Coordinates of C-alpha atoms in Angstrom, one line a residue:
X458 CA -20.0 55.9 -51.4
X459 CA -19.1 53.0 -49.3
X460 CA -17.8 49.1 -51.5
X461 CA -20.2 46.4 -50.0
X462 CA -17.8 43.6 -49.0
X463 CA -18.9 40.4 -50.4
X464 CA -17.7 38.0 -47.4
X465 CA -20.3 36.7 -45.9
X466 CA -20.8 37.2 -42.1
X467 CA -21.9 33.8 -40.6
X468 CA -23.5 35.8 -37.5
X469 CA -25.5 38.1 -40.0
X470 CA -27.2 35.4 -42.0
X471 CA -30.0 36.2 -44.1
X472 CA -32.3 34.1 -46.9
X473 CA -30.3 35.6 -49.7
X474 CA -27.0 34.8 -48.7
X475 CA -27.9 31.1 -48.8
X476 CA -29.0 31.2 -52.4
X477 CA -26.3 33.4 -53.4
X478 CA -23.8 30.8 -55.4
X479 CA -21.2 33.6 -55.0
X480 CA -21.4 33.3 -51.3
X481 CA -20.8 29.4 -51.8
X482 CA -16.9 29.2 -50.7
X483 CA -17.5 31.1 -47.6
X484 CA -20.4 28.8 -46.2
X485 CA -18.3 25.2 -47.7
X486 CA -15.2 26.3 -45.4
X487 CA -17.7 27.3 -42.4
X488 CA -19.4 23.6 -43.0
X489 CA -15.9 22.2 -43.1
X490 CA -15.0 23.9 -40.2
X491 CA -18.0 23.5 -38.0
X492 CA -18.7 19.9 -38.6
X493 CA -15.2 18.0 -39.9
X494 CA -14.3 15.9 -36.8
X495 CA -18.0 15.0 -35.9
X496 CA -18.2 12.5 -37.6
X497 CA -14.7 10.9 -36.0
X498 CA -16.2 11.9 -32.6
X499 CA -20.1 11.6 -32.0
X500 CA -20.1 8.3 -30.1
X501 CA -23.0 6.8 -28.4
X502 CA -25.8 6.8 -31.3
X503 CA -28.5 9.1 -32.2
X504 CA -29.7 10.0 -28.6
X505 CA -25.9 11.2 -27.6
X506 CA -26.1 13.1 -31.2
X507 CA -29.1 14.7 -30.3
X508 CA -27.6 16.5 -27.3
X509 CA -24.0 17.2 -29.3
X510 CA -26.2 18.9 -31.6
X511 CA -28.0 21.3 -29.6
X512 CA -24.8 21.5 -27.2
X513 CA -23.2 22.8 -30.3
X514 CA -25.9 24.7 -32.5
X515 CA -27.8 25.8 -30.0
X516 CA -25.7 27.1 -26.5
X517 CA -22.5 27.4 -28.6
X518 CA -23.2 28.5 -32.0
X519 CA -26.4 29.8 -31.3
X520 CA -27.0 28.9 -35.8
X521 CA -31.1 28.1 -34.0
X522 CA -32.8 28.3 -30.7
X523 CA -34.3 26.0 -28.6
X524 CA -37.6 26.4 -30.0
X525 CA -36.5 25.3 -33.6
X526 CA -34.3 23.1 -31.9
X527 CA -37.2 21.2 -30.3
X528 CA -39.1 21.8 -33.9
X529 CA -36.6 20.0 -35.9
X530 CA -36.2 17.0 -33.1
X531 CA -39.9 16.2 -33.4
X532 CA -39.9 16.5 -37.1
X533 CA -36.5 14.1 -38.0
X534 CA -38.6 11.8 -34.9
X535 CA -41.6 11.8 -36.7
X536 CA -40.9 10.6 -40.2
X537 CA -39.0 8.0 -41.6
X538 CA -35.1 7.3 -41.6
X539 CA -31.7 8.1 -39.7
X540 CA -33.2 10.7 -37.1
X541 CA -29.5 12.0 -36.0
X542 CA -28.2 12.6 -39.9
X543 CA -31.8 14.4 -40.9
X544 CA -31.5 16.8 -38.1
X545 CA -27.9 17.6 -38.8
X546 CA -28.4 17.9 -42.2
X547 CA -31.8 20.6 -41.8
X548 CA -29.4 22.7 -39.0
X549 CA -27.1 22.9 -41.9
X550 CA -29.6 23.4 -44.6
X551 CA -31.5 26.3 -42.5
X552 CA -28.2 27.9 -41.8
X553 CA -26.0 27.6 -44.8
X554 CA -28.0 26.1 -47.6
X555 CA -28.6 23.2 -49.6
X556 CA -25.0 22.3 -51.3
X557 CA -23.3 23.3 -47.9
X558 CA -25.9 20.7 -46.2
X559 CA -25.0 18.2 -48.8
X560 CA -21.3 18.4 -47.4
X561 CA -22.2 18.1 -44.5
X562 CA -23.5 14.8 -44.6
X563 CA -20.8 13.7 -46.4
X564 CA -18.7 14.9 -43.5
X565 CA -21.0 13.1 -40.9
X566 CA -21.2 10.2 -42.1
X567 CA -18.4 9.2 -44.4
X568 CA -16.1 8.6 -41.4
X569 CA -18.4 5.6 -39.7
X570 CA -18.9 4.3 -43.3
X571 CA -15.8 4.1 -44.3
X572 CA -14.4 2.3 -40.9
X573 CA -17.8 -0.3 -40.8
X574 CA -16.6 -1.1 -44.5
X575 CA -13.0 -1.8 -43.3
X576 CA -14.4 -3.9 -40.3
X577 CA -16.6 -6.0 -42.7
X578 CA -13.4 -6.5 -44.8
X579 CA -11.6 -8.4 -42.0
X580 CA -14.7 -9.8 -41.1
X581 CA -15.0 -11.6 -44.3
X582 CA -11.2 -12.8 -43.9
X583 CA -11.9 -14.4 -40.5
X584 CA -13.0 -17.9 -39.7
X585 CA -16.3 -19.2 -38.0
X586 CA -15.0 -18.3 -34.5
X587 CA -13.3 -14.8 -32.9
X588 CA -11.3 -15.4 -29.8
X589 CA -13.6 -14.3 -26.6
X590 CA -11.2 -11.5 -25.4
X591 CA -12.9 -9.7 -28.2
X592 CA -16.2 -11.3 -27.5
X593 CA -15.4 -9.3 -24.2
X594 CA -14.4 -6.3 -25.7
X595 CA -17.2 -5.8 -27.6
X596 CA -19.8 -7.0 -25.3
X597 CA -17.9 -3.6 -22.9
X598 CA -18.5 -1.8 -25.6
X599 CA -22.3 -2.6 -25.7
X600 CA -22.7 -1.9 -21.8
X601 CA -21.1 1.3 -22.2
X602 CA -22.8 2.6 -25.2
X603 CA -25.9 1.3 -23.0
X604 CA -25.5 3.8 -20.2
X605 CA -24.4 6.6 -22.5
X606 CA -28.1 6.2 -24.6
X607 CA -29.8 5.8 -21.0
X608 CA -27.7 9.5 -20.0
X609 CA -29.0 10.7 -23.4
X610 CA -32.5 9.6 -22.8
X611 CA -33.1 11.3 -19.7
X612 CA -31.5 14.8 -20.5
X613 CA -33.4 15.0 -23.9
X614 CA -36.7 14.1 -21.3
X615 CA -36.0 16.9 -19.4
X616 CA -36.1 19.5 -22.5
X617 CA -39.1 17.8 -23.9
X618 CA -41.1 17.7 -20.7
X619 CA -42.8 20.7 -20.7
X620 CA -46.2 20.1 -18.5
X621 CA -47.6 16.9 -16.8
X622 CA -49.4 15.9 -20.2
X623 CA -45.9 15.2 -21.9
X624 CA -44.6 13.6 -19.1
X625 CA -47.2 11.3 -19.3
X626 CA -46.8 10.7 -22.9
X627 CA -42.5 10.4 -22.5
X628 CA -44.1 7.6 -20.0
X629 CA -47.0 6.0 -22.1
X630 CA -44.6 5.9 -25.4
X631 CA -42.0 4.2 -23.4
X632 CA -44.2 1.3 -22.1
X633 CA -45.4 1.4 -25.2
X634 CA -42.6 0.2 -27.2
X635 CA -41.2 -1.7 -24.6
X636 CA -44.6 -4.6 -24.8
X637 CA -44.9 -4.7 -28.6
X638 CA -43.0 -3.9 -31.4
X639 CA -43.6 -4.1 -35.7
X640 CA -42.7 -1.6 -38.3
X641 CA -46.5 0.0 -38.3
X642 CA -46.6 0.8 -34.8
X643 CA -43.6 3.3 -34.2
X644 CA -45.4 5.8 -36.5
X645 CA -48.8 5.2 -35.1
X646 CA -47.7 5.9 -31.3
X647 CA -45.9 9.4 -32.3
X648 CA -49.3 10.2 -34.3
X649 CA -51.1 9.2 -31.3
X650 CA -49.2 11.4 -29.1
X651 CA -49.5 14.4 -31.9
X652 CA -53.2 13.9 -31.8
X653 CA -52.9 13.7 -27.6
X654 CA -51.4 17.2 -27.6
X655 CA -53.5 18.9 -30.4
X656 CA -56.6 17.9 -27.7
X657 CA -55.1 18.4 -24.6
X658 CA -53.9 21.8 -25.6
X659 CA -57.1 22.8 -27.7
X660 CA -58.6 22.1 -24.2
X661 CA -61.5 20.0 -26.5
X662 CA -61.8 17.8 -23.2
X663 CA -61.7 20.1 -20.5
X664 CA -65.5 21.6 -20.7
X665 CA -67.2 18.3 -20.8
X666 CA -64.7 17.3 -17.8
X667 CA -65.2 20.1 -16.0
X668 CA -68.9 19.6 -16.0
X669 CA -68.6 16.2 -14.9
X670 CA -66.2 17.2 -12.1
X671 CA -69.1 19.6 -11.3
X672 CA -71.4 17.3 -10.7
X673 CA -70.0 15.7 -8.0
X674 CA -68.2 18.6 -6.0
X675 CA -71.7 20.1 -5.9
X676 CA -73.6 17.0 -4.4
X677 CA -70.4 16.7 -2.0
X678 CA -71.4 20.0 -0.8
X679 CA -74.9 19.4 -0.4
X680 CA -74.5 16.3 1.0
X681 CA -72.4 18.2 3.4
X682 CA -74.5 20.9 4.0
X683 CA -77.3 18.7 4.8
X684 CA -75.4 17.0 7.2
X685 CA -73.7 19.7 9.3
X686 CA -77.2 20.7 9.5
X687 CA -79.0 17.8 10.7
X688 CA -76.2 17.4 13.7
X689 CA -76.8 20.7 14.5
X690 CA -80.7 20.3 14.7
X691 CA -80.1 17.1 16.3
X692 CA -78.0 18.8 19.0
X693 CA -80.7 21.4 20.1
X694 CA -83.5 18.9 20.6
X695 CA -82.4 17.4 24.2
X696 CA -82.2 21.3 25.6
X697 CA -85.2 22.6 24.8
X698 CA -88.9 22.0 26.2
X699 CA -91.7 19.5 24.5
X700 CA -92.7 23.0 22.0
X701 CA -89.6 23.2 21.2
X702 CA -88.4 19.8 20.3
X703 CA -91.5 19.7 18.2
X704 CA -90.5 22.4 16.3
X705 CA -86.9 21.7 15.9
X706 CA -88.1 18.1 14.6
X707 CA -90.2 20.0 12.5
X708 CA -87.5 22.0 10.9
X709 CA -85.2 18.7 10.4
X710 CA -88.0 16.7 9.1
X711 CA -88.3 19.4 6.2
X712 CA -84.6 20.0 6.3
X713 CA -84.5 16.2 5.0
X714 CA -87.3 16.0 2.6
X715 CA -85.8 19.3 0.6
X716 CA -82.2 17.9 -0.1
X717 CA -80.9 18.4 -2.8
X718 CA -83.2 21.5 -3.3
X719 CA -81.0 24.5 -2.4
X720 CA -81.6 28.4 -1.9
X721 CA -80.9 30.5 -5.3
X722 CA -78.8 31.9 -3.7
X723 CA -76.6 29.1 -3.0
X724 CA -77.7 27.9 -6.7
X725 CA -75.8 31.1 -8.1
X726 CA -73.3 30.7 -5.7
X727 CA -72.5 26.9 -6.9
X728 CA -73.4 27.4 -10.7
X729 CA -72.2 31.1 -11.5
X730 CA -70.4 32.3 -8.2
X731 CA -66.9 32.0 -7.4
X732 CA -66.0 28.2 -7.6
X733 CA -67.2 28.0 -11.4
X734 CA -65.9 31.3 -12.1
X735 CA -62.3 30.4 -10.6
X736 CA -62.5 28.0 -13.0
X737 CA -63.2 29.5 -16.1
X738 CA -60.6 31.9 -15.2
X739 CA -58.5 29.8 -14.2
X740 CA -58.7 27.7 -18.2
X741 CA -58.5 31.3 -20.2
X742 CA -55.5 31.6 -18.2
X743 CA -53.8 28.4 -19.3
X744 CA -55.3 28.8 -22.4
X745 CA -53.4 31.9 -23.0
X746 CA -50.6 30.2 -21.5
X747 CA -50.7 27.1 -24.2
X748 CA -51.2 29.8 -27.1
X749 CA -47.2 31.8 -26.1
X750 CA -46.2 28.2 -25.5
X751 CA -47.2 26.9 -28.5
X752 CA -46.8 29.4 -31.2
X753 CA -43.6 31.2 -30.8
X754 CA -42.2 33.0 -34.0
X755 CA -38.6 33.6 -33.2
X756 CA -37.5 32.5 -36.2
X757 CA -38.5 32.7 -39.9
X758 CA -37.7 30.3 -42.2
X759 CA -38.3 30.2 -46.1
X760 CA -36.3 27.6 -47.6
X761 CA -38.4 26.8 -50.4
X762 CA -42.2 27.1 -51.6
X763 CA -44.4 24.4 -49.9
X764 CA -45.4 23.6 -53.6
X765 CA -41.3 22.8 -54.2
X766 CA -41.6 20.5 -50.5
X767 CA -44.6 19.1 -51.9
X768 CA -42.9 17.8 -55.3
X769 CA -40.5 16.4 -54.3
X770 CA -42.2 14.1 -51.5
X771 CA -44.3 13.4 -54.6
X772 CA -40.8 12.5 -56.6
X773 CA -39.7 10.3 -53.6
X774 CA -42.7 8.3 -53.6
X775 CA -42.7 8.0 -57.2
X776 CA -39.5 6.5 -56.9
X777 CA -40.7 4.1 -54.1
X778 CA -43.0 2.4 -56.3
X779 CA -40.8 2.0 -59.1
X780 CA -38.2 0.5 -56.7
X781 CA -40.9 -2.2 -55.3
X782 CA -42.7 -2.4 -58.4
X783 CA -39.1 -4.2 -59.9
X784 CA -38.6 -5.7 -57.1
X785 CA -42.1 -7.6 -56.5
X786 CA -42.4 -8.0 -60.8
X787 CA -38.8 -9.9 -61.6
X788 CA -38.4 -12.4 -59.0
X789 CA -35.0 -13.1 -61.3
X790 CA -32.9 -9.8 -60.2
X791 CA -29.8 -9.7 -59.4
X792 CA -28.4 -9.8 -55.7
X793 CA -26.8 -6.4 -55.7
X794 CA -30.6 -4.8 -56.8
X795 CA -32.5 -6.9 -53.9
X796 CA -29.8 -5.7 -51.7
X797 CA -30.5 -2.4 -53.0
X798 CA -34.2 -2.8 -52.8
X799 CA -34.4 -4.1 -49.4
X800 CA -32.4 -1.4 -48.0
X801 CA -34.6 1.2 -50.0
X802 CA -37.3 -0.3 -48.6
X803 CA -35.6 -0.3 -44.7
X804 CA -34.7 3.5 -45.3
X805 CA -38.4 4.2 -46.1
X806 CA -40.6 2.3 -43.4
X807 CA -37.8 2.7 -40.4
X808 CA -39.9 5.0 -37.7
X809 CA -37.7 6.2 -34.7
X810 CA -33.8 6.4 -36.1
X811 CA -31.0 3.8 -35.5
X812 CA -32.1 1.5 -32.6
X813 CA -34.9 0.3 -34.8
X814 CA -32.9 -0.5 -37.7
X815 CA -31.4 -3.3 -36.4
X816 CA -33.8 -5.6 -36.0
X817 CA -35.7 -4.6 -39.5
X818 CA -32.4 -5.1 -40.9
X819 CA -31.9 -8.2 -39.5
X820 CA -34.8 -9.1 -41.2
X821 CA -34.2 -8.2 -44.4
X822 CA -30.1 -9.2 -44.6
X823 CA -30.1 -12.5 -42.1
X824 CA -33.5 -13.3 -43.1
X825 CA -32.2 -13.9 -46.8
X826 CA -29.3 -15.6 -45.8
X827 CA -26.9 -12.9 -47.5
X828 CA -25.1 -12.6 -44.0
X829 CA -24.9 -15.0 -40.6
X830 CA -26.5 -14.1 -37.6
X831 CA -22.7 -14.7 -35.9
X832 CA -21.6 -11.5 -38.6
X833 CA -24.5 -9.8 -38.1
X834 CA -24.1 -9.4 -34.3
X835 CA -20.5 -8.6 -34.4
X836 CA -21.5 -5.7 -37.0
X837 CA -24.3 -5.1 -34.0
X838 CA -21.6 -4.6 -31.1
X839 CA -19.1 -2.8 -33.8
X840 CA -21.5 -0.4 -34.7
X841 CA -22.4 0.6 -31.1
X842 CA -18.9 1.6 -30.3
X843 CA -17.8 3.6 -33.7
X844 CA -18.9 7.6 -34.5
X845 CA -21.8 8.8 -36.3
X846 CA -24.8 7.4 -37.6
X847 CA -25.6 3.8 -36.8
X848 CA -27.3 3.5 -40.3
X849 CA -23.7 2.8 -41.2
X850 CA -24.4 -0.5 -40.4
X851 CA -25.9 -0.7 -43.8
X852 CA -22.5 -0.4 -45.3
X853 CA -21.6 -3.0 -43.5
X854 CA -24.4 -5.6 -43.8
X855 CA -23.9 -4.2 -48.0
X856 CA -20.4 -4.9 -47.9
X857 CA -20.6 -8.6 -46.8
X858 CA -23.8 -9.6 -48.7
X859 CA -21.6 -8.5 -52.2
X860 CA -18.8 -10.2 -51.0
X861 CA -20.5 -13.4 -50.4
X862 CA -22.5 -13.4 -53.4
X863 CA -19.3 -13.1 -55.2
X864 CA -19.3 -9.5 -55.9
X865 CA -17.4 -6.1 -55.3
X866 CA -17.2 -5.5 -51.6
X867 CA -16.9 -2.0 -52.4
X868 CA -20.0 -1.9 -54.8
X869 CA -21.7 -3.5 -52.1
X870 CA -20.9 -1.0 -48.9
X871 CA -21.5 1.7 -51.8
X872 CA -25.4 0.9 -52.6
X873 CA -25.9 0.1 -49.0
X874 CA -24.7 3.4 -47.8
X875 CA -26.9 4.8 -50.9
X876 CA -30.1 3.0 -50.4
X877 CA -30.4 3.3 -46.9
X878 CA -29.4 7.4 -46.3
X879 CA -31.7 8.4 -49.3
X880 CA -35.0 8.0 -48.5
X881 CA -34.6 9.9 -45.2
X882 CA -32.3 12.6 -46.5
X883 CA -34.7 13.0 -49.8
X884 CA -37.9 13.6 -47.9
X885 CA -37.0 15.4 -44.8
X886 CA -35.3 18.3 -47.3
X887 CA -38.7 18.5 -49.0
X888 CA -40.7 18.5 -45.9
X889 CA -38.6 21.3 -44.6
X890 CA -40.3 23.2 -47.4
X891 CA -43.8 22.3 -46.1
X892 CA -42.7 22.9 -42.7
X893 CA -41.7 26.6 -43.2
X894 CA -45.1 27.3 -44.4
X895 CA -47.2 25.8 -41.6
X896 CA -44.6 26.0 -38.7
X897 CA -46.7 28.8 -37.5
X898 CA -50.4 27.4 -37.0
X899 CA -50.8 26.3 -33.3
X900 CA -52.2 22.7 -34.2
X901 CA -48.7 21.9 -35.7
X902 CA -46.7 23.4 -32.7
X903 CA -49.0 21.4 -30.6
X904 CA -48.8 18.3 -32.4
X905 CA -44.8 18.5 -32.9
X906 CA -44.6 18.8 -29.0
X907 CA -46.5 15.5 -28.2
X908 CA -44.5 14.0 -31.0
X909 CA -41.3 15.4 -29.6
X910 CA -42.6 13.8 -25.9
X911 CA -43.0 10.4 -27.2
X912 CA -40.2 10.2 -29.4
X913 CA -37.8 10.4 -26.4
X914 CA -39.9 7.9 -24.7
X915 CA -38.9 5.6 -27.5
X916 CA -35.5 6.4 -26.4
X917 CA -36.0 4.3 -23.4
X918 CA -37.4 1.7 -25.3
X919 CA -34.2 1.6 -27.7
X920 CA -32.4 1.6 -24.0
X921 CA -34.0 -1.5 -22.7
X922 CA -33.7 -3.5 -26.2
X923 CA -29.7 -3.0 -26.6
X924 CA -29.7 -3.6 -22.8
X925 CA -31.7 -6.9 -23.5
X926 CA -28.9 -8.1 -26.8
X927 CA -25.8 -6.5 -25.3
X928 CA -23.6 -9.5 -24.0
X929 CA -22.2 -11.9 -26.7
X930 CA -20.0 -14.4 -26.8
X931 CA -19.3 -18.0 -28.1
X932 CA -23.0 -19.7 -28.1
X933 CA -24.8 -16.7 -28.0
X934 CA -26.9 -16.5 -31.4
X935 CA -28.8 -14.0 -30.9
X936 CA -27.2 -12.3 -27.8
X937 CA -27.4 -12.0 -23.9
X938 CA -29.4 -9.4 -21.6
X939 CA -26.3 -7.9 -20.0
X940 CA -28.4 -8.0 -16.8
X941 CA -27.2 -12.0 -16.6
X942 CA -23.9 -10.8 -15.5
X943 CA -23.1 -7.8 -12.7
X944 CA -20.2 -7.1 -14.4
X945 CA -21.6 -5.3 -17.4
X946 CA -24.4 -3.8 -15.2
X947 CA -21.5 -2.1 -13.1
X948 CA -19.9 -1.2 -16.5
X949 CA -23.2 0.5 -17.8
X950 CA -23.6 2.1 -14.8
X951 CA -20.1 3.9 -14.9
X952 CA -20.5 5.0 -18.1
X953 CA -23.8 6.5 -16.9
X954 CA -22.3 8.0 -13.6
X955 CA -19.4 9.5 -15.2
X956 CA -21.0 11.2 -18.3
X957 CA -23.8 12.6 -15.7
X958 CA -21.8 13.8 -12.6
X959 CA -18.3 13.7 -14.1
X960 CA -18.2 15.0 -17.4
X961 CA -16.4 11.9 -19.1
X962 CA -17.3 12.3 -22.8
X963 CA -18.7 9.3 -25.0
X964 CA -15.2 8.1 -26.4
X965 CA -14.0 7.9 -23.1
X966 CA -16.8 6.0 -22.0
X967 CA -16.7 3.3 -24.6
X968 CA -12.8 3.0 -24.5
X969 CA -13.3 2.4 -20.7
X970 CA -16.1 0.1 -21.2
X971 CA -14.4 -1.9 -23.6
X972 CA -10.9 -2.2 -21.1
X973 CA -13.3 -3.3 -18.9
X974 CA -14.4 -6.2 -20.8
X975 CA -11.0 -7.5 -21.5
X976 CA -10.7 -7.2 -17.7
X977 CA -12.9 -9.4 -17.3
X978 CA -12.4 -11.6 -19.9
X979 CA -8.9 -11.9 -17.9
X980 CA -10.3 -12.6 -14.3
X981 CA -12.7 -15.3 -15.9
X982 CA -9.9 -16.7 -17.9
X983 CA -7.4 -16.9 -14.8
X984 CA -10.0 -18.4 -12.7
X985 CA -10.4 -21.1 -15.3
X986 CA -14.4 -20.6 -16.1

């Protein structure tokens, strides 16, 4: 009798290895492995992660395919907090299991944190005004992380546009966000689109449409008909004798009173022949089409009951409402638990990953007066040039509320990073429970694919409002449209061009965005401006 080895085969995985404890060393040292310098090197913000991701998972380690790939996008999209950090932590969880996907995290994140908390550090040692060479640098570093997100946006469009209808809604979505903007109407759009798809590929609109369409190809024929019919009649009457006109008049006068009265056999051939019947052939084809589109099963995934998913959504809110209830009740807490509250709060409500956390942010930190708008756009720039998730910002903006208040900076960056990452992380692991039970029925596959459109339309719109805040300097108080200079449209376009037709990676990008700025910082300085 053979020994059954006990290491575990990463290429071989199966449910019960993940919730074997003994298998737990194995699957920590493939996490640390797999996933260590990510977090030093994943530049550019959650679009740019989203392609490391399935350039890594997906083509290299092939741990999911593009279908769950797509699956997971639209779900992280779709519900509240860091978009980026969810999906990386549910490829982990689905591969490895939980404690290995709690490392992981850690891994991904603790990096960015740890270097925005050292930035607010100086920050808080600095005086009212930074020199403008690294007003410059930073505003480099915004255009370059600008045409990085803009590369990002357009090859994640080209994996979620599947068929005209979510190209339209990648379009719709991105107009969208780009005329209004509040916390309720992020969510809204993506449910819009979900509903959009569930119709479109249901065909619920296509009978009604097609009847409609109908109606008019068949009075253009007739109308048509009765024409070419006239003209000919017409034609005959001048050749023939006095008997003969008469009778050709005869035959047009009834010609003209019975329009719109056809043959049955033209009847059958309009209502039942082969122009209706092309098209009902022509719909049980695509609808057969939409059904392998939309309901493939290449993967099977039981992470835990739904009933499990279900409880602890139910825990999270539970939590929620505590937090508020405390903070709304006892208008006398102390700063550090507002902080805490208000980031809770941000982590909860934040639709659509990093780009929209900085304005809701701004909102609840500057708003209260805990940090200046000149610190607060500084963090902005920072943030855009360091790796991983740009909800490390909360560290920052955490960091320097304790410190001004007179507190532990470190206590500070630490219930930022907490309050902000929880939320997101705590219900996306439960609805991964809920998701493995009803990631088969088609109205979910169909809804997750118009989410997945108009999330990446959203992209765009995270595109245009960096673009629109990207240059600062001395004066600026809330930032300059980078479009008021040509210098830093040049530099977003290089960093565009070179990580689409050159293969120049993110880092590179922002390093050479960045020289750029202090370049020219140094031909405006030397031309005395």
């Amino acid at each position: 009798m053979g020994i059954k080895s006990n290491r575990w085969d990463p290429t071989t995985w199966r449910l019960q290895d993940v919730v074997n404890l003994d298998q737990i060393g194995p699957r920590m040292w493939t996490t640390l492995k797999e996933t260590w310098y990510m977090g030093f090197t994943s530049f550019g913000g959650p679009p740019v992660h989203f392609k490391i991701f399935r350039d890594k998972y997906v083509t290299k380690l092939h741990w999911i395919d593009e279908t769950v790939y797509q699956e997971l996008f639209s779900i992280c999209q779709a519900f509240s907090g860091p978009g980026s950090t969810k999906m990386h932590y549910c490829i982990n969880l689905i591969r490895l299991g939980f404690l290995p996907a709690v490392f992981s995290f850690f891994l991904w994140s603790l990096p960015g944190a740890l270097g925005m908390f050292a930035l607010a550090l100086g920050i808080s040692n600095v005086g009212e005004t930074l020199p403008r060479a690294v007003y410059a640098l930073l505003s480099g570093l915004n255009a370059a992380t600008v045409g990085i997100i803009a590369l990002a946006a357009v090859q994640l469009a080209q994996k979620a546009i599947t068929d005209k209808m979510t190209r339209l809604l990648v379009y719709l979505s991105a107009a969208a966000g780009l005329l209004y903007n509040a916390l309720w109407y992020f969510p809204v759009l993506m449910l819009a689109a979900g509903v959009a798809a569930v119709v479109w590929d249901f065909r619920w609109l296509h009978p009604p449409v097609l009847w409609f369409v109908g109606l008019f190809k068949k009075k253009k024929t007739e109308r048509e008909t009765d024409v070419e019919r006239e003209v000919e009649l017409r034609e005959q009457v001048p050749a023939g004798s006095g008997a003969e006109r008469g009778e050709v008049g005869e035959e047009l006068r009834r010609s003209q009173e019975g329009k719109g009265k056809q043959p049955e056999g033209a009847r059958e051939r309009h209502s039942g022949g082969d122009g209706d019947g092309t098209s009902q052939q022509q719909l049980r084809r695509e609808e057969e089409e939409v059904e392998e589109r939309v309901v493939p099963q290449t993967h099977k995934i039981n992470l835990m009951s739904w009933k499990s998913g279900l409880a602890l959504i139910i825990a999270f809110l539970a939590s929620f409402v505590a937090v508020m209830l405390t903070r709304g009740l006892i208008p006398t807490n102390p700063l550090l638990y507002r902080l805490f509250s208000n980031l809770y709060l941000a982590g909860t409500i934040i639709f659509g990953g990093g780009p929209v956390v900085i304005p809701l942010l701004r909102e609840y930190i500057v708003a209260e007066n805990w940090v200046s708008t000149r610190d607060f756009l500084i963090g902005l720039a920072l943030i855009q040039g360091f790796p991983g998730p740009n909800f490390n910002f909360a560290v920052y903006l955490g960091t320097l509320t304790a410190i001004n208040g007179g507190h532990s900076g470190a206590l500070g960056g630490f219930l930022g990073f907490l309050a902000i990452f929880l939320p997101g992380i705590w219900t996306v692991h439960g609805t991964m429970g809920l998701w493995s039970a009803i990631r088969g029925w088609r109205w979910v596959k169909s809804s997750l694919r118009g989410i997945n459109a108009a999330a990446v339309g959203l992209i765009y719109t995270a595109v245009y409002r960096l673009w629109q805040i990207g240059w600062i300097d001395e004066g600026f108080s809330s930032g300059k449209s980078l479009a008021d200079d040509p210098w830093w449209v040049v530099v977003t376009a290089g960093s565009y061009v070179g990580g689409a037709w050159f293969g120049v990676e993110p880092p590179v990008a922002c390093i050479f965005g960045a020289v750029l700025g202090l370049v020219r910082y140094g031909v405006v300085e030397a031309q005395g401006y």
